[in-house]
XYZ file of C-alpha atoms in Angstrom:
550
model
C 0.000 0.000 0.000
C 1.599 3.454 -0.744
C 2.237 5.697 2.078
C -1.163 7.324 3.381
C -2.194 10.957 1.312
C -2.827 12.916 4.597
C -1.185 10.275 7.664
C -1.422 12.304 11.116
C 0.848 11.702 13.596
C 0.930 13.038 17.277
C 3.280 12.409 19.298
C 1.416 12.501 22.466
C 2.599 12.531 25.713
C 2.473 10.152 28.466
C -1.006 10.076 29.984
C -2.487 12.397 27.953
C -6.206 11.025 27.623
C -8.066 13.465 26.843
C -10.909 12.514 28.662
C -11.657 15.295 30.464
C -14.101 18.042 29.435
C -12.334 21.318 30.676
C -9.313 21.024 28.477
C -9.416 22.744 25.548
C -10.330 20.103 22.976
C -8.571 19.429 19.642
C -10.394 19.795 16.126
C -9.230 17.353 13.341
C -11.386 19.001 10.582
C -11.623 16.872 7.166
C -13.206 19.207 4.097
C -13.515 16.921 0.539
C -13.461 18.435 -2.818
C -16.245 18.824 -5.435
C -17.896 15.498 -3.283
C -21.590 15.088 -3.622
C -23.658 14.334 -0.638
C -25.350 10.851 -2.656
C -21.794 9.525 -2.991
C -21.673 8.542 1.055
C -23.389 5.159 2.490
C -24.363 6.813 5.175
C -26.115 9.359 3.134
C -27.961 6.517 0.684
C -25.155 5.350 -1.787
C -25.506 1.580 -1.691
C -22.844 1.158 -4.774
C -20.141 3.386 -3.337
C -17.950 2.098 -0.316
C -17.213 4.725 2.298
C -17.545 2.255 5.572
C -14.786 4.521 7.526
C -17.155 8.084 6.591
C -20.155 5.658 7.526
C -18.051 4.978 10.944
C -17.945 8.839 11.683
C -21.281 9.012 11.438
C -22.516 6.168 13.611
C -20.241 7.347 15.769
C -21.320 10.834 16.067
C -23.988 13.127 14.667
C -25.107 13.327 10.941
C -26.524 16.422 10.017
C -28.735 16.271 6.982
C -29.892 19.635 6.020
C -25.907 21.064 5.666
C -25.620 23.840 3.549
C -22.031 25.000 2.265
C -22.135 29.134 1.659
C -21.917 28.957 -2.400
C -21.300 26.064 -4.789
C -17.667 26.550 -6.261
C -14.188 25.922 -4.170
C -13.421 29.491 -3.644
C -16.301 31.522 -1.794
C -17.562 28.258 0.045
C -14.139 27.978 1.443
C -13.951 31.259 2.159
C -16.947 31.370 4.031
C -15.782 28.121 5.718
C -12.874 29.697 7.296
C -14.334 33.103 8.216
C -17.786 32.043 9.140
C -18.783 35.018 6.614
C -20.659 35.052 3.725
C -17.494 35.039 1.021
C -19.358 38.672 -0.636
C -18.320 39.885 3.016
C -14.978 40.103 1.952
C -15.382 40.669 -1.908
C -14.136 36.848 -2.887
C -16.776 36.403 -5.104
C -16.973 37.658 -8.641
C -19.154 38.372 -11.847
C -19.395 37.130 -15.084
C -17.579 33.970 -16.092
C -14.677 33.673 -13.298
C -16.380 32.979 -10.351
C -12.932 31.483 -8.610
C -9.094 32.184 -8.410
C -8.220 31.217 -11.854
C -3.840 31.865 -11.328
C -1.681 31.323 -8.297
C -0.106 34.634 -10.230
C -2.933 36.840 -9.345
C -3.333 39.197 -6.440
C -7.079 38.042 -5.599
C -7.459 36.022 -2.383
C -8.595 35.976 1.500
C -7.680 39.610 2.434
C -5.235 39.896 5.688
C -8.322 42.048 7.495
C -10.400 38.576 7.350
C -9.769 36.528 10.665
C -10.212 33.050 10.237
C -10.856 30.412 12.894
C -7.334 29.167 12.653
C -5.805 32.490 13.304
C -8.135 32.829 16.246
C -7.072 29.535 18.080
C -3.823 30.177 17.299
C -3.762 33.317 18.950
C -5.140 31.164 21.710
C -2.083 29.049 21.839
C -3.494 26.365 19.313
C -1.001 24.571 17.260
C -2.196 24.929 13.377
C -2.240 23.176 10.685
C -2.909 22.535 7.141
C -2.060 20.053 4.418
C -4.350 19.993 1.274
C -6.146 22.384 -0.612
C -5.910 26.301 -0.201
C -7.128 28.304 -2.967
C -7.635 31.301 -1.387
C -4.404 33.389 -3.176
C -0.986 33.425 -2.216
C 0.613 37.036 -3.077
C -0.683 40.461 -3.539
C 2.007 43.070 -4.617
C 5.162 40.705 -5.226
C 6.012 37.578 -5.301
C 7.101 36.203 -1.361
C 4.745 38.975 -0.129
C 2.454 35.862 1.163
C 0.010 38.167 1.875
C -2.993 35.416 1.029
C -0.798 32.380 2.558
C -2.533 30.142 4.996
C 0.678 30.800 7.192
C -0.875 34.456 7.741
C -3.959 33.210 7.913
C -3.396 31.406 11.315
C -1.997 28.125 9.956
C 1.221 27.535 11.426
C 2.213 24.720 9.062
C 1.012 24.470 5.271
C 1.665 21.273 3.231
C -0.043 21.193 0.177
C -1.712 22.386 -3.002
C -2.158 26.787 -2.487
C -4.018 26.547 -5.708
C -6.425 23.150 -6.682
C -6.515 20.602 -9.058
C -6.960 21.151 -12.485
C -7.245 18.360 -15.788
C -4.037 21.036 -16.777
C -2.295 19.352 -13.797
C -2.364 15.958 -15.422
C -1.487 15.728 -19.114
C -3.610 14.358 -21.886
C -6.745 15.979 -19.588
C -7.765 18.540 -21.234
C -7.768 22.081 -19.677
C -10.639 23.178 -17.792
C -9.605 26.904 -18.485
C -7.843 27.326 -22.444
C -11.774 27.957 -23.557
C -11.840 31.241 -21.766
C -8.795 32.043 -24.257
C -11.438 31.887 -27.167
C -13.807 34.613 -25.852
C -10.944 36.908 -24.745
C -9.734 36.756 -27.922
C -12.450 38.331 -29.647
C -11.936 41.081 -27.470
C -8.945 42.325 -28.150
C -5.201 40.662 -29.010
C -3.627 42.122 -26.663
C -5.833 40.872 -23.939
C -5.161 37.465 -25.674
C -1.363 37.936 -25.705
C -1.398 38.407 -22.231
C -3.350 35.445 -21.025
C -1.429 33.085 -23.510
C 1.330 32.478 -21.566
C -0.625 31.476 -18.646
C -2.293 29.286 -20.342
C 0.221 27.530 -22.215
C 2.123 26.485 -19.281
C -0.926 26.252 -16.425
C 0.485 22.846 -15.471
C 3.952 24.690 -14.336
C 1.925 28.100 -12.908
C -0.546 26.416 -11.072
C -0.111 22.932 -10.307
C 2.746 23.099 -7.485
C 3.189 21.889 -4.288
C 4.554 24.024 -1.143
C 5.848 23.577 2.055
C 5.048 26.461 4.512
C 6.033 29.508 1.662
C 8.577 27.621 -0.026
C 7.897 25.775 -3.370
C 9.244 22.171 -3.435
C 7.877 20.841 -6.688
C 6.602 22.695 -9.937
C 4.692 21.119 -11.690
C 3.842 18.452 -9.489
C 3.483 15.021 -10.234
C 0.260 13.825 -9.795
C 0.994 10.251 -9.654
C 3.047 10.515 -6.789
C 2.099 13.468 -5.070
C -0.350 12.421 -2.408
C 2.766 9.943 -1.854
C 4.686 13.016 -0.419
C 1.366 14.727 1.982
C 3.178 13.515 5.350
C 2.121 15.561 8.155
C 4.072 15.067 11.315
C 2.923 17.239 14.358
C 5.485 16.958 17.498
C 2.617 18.676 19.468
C 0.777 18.302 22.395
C 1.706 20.579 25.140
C -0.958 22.521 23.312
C -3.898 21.506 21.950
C -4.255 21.462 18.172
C -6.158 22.319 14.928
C -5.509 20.179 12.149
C -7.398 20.907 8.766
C -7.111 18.316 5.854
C -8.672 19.946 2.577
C -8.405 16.941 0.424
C -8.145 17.297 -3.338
C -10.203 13.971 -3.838
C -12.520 13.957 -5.638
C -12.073 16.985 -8.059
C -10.619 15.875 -11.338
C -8.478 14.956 -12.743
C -9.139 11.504 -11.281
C -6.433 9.931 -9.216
C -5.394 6.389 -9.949
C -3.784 4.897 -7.300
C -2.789 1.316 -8.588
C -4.446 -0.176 -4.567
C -7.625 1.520 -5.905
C -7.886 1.766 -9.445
C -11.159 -0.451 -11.019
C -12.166 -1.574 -7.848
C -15.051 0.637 -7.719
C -18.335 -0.244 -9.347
C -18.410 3.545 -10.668
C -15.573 3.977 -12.752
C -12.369 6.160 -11.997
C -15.111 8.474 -9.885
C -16.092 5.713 -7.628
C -12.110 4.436 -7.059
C -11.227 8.288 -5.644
C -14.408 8.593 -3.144
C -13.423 4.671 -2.096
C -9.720 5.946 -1.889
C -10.851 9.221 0.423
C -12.740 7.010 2.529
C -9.575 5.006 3.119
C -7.639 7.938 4.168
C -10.139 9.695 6.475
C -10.206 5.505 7.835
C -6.544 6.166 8.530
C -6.871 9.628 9.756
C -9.604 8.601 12.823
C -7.542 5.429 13.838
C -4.692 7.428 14.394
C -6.621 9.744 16.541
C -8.261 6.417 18.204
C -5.225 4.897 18.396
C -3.667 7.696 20.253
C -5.901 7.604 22.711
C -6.785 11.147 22.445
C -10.556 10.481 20.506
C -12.490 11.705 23.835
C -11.494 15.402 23.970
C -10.962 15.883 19.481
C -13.948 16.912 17.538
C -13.628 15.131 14.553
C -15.454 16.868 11.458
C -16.005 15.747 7.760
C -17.980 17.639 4.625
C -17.405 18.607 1.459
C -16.797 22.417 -0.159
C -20.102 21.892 -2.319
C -22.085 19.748 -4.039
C -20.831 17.288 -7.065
C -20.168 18.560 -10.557
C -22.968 17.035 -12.850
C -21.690 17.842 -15.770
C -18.104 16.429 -15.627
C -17.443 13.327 -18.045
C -17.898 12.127 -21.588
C -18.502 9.058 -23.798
C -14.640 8.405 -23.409
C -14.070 8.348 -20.203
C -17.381 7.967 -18.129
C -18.427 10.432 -15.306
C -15.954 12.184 -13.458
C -18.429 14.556 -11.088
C -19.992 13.187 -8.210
C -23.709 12.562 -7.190
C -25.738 14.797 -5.483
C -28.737 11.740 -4.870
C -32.368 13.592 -4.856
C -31.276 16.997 -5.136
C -32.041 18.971 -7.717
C -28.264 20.609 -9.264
C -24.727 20.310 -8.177
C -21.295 22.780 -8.192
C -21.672 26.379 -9.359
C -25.901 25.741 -9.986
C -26.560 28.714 -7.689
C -29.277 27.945 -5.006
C -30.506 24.526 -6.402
C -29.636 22.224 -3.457
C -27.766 20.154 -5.127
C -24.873 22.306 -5.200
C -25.055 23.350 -1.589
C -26.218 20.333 0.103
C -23.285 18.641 1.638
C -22.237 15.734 4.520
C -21.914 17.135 8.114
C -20.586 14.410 10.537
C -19.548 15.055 14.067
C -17.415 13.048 16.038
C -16.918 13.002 19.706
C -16.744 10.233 22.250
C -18.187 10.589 25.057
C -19.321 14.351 24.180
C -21.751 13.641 21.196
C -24.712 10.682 21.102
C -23.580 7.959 18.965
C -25.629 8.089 15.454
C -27.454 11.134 16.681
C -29.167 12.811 13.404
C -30.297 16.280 13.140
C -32.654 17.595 10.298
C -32.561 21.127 10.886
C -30.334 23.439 8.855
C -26.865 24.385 9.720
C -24.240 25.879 7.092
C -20.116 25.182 6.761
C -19.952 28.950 8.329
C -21.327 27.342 11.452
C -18.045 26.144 11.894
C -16.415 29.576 13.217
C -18.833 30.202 16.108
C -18.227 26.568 17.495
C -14.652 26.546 17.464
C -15.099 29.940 18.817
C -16.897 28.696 22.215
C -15.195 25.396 21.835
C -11.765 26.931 22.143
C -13.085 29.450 24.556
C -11.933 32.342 22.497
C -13.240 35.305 24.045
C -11.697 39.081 23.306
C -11.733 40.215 19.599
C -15.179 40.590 18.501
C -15.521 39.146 14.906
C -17.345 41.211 12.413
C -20.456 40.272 11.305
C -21.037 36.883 11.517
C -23.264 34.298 9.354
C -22.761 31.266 11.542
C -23.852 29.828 15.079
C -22.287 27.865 17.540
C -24.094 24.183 17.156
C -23.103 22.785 20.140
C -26.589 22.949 21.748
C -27.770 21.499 18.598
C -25.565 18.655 18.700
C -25.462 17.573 22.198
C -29.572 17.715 21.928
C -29.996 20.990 24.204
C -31.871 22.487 21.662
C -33.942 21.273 18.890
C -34.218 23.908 16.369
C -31.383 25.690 14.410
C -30.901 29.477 14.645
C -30.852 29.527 11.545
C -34.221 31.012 11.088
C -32.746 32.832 7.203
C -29.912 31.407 4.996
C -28.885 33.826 1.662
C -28.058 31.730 -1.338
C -25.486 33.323 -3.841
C -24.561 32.793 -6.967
C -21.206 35.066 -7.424
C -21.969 38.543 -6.316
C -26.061 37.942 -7.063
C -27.909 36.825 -4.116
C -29.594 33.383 -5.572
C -32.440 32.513 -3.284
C -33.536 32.945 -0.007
C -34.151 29.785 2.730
C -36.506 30.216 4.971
C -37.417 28.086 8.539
C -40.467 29.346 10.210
C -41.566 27.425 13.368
C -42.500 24.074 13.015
C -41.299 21.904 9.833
C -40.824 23.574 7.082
C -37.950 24.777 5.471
C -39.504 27.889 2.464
C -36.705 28.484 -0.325
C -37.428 31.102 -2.755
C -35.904 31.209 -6.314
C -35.169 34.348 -8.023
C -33.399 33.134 -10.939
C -32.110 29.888 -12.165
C -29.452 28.809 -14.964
C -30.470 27.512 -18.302
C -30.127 24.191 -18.317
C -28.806 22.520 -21.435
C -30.591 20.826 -23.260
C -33.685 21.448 -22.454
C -35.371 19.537 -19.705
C -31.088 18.419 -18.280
C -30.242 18.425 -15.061
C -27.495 20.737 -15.661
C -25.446 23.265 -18.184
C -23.914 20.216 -20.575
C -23.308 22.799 -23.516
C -20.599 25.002 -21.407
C -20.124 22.225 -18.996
C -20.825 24.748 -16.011
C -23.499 27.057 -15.097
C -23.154 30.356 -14.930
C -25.121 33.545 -12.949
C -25.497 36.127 -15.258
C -27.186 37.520 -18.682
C -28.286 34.845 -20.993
C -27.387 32.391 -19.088
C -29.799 32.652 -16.031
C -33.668 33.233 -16.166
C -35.120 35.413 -13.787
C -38.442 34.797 -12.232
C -41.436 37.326 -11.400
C -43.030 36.202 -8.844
C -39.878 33.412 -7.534
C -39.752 30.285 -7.516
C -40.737 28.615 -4.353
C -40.337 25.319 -3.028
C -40.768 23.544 0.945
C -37.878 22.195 1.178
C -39.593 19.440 4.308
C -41.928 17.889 1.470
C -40.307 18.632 -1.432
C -36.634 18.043 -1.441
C -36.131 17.647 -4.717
C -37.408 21.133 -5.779
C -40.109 19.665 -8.344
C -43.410 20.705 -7.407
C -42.935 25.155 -6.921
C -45.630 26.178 -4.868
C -48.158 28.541 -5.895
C -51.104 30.509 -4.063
C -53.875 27.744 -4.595
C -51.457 24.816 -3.049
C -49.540 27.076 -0.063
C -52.177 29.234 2.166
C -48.918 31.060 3.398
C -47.301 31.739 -0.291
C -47.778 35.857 -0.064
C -46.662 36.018 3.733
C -43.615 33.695 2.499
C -42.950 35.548 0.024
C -43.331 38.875 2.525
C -40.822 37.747 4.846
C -38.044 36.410 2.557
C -37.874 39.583 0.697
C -37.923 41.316 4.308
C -34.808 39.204 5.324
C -33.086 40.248 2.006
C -33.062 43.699 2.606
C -31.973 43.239 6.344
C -28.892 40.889 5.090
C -28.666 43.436 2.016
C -28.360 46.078 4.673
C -25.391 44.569 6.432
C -23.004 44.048 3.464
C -20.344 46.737 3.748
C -17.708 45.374 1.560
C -17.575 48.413 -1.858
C -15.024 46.998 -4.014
C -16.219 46.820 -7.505
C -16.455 43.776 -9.435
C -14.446 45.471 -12.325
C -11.283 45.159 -9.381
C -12.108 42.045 -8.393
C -11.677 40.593 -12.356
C -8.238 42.471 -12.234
C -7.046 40.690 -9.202
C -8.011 37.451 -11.429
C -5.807 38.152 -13.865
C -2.225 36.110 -14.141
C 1.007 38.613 -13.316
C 4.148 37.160 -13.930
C 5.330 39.226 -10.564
C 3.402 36.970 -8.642
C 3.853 33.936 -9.880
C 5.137 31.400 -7.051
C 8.735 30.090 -8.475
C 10.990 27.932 -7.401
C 14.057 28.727 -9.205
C 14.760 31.690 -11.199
C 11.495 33.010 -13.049
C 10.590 32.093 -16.135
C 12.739 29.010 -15.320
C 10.561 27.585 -12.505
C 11.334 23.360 -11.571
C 12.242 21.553 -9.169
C 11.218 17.926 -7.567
C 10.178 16.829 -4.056
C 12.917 14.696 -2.854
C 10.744 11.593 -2.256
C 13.617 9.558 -0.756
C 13.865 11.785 2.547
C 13.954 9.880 5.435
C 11.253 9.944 7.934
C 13.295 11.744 10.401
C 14.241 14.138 8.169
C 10.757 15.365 7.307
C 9.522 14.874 11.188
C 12.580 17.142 11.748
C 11.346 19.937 8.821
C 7.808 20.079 10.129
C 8.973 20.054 14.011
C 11.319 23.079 13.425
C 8.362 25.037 12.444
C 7.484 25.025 15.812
């Protein structure tokens, strides 16, 4: 078997249980990529094999109504980490680009956003990180870091700062050269700049760093995941560990222990290999002995990508099981329905399940009280601390509103009035293609804007309690409450309207998309960026690289 993707290993100290309650706990926080909430057992896949997720969730509490913030990798993750709607901080965007497109741009988390890791490290929390960033890097030079997860609060960074892209793995495709096309026809020199991006994405964005330095460009994707050794000499303090796998975005992984032994193709082999490693991830914890004072988390960023695969080479986006959409499909809840599993002996009910809606930005607030991190008030926040919810104090969520977006345009509007349920009004959907599809198959992802979206007067609206699946909208002859529904939603939306205080224009935040050879990451001299990962390093030696960091 090759050497675990993301292997955790604490070093803990003689005695050190964890078994009682007024220590401050540890969080092992797992976050899967592009993963749709069908393709779990626990969750109703019966052709799929995820017995170690299905373990977390026996074990803990499953939360079925999880809703990430947006349905593409960069605002949901933003709002994950901040526990702020990602338009709080201007990281969404119009038009086409809805994500950071170059590790050579300038967009990204802004320093003046305080994320949960910053918070409990400024409590004394050993951080870490090893996976998926994509939240920007530099902002005025290269080495400026400015975006880095080190100055956002994460002590150690092993990983990917961008994501995966089929440029990453050649003979893929590229899931970005048809943006060349259109910019063409707008002017050649716009095209000459973006050409050289493009033309060598697989050296620009597909690298691998180790705190700020870069230790292999391009990366190899066969062995990568080979290299994604995390070794934490810890536990003096207690810890945050995030692991932001890249499974399952494409391009597919294929291990040789996992490849074909799916019943679903490529697809099915990388959510059968994740389960493995989050399997190996919570024995180490168990096996430590520390399990009864670490919350153990898993989701995913947003829901599966529908229209990812061809004739050739079979699906390659996930499942999103009833739901109506998947990734970047605005409010449908496909894209925005994800797992939330809780683990904690002794703390949380074994195989608890709660039905009431939470969000990813829920996160924040319960590390917040979890960690006991009093002092800096954060700015306005989006999430609430779910403890009551999950150790049964409480029955309903907070969450009375949730806001929907679709890039910078505010999607549709969820809305839990007492007793069952859950109101979610529509204001515009994308065209789906072909007609009567369950997704955009003719550009291969939706978009939010113009021709591509249809607005509708009055909205769509849909319970969410009886009608999961967003198939039967509602009108005033089937829903007595339709015009006070509609009332209050459009009430909420001028209250959360009346909160946003970030200005920037979208015209800047398209600029800070764009690639500038000043801030590319580089190891070597620039334009002449390689260099390999010395996979033969002992053991030692790497538990002596991470353990210096601290």
């Amino acid at each position: 078997m090759l050497a675990p993707l993301f292997f955790l290993l604490l070093t803990a100290r003689s005695g050190a249980t964890g078994k009682e309650f007024n220590q401050k706990p540890n969080f092992v926080l797992i976050i899967a990529d592009d993963l749709g909430i069908g393709d779990v057992g626990c969750y109703g896949n019966d052709t799929i094999r995820t017995p170690n997720v299905d373990r977390l969730a026996s074990g803990g509490v499953k939360l079925t109504q999880h809703i990430a913030a947006a349905p593409l990798c960069t605002p949901s993750r933003t709002a994950f980490m901040t526990g702020r709607y990602a338009i709080r901080s201007g990281m969404v965007s119009t038009g086409r680009v809805q994500v950071l497109l170059f590790l050579g741009g300038s967009g990204g988390l802004p320093p003046t956003e305080t994320t949960f890791a910053k918070r409990l490290q400024q409590q004394g929390y050993t951080t870490g990180l090893v996976g998926k960033w994509h939240l920007g890097v530099n902002c005025k030079h290269r080495g400026d870091h400015c975006h880095h997860p080190n100055q956002h609060g994460f002590s150690y960074f092993y990983g990917l700062p961008f994501t995966l892209f089929n440029d990453c793995l050649p003979g893929e495709g590229s899931d970005v050269l048809w943006l060349l096309v259109l910019l063409f026809l707008l002017c050649i020199l716009a095209t000459a700049v973006w050409y050289v991006p493009f033309n060598f994405l697989s050296t620009w964005n597909c690298i691998i760093m180790r705190n700020q330095e870069v230790i292999e460009q391009p990366m190899t994707l066969e062995t990568v995941f080979n290299s994604f050794l995390l070794l934490f000499r810890n536990v003096d303090r207690p810890f945050l560990l995030v692991f932001s796998l890249a499974h399952v975005h494409t391009p597919m992984f294929k291990t040789p222990q996992f490849a074909g032994k799916s019943r679903h193709g490529a697809y099915g082999d990388n959510v059968e290999e994740m389960d493995w490693m989050i399997g190996k991830i919570t024995e180490t914890v168990d096996s430590l002995g520390i399990a009864n004072n670490t919350l153990m988390y898993f989701t995913s960023d947003h829901g599966g990508h529908l229209e990812d695969g061809n004739l050739k080479t079979g699906q390659k986006g996930g499942w999103n099981g009833i739901y109506k959409g998947g990734k970047a499909m605005g409010g449908w809840e496909g894209g925005i329905r994800v797992p939330g599993i809780f683990r904690w002996p002794g703390r949380l009910t074994a195989g608890k399940v709660v039905d009431e809606p939470t969000s990813l930005m829920d996160l924040y607030p319960t590390l917040k009280y979890l960690g006991r991190l009093g002092g800096l008030a954060v700015k306005q926040s989006d999430g609430y601390n779910l403890m009551p919810l999950l150790e049964g104090k409480v029955a309903r969520s907070e969450h009375d509103f949730m806001f929907h977006y679709c890039g910078t345009y505010l999607n549709a509007v969820r809305w839990h009035p007492p007793g069952d349920s859950v109101f979610k009004v529509h204001f515009f959907t994308p065209n789906f293609f072909p007609p009567g599809a369950g997704g955009c198959y003719d550009i291969k992802i939706c978009l939010c804007h113009g021709e591509y979206v249809t607005y509708h007067n009055p909205p769509l609206l849909y319970d969410l309690f009886h009608d999961p699946a967003e198939s039967h909208p509602l009108t005033p002859d089937t829903e007595p409450r339709y015009a006070e529904i509609l009332e209050q939603t459009a009430k909420a939306m001028e209250r959360h309207k009346s909160t946003l205080t970030n200005k920037r224009a979208s015209a800047d935040a398209h600029t800070e998309i764009l690639w500038r050879p000043w801030l590319q990451p580089c190891c070597g001299t620039f334009p002449f960026c390689g260099c390999k990962e010395n996979s033969t390093d002992t053991y030692e030696k790497k538990l002596e690289q991470t353990a210096s960091v601290y």
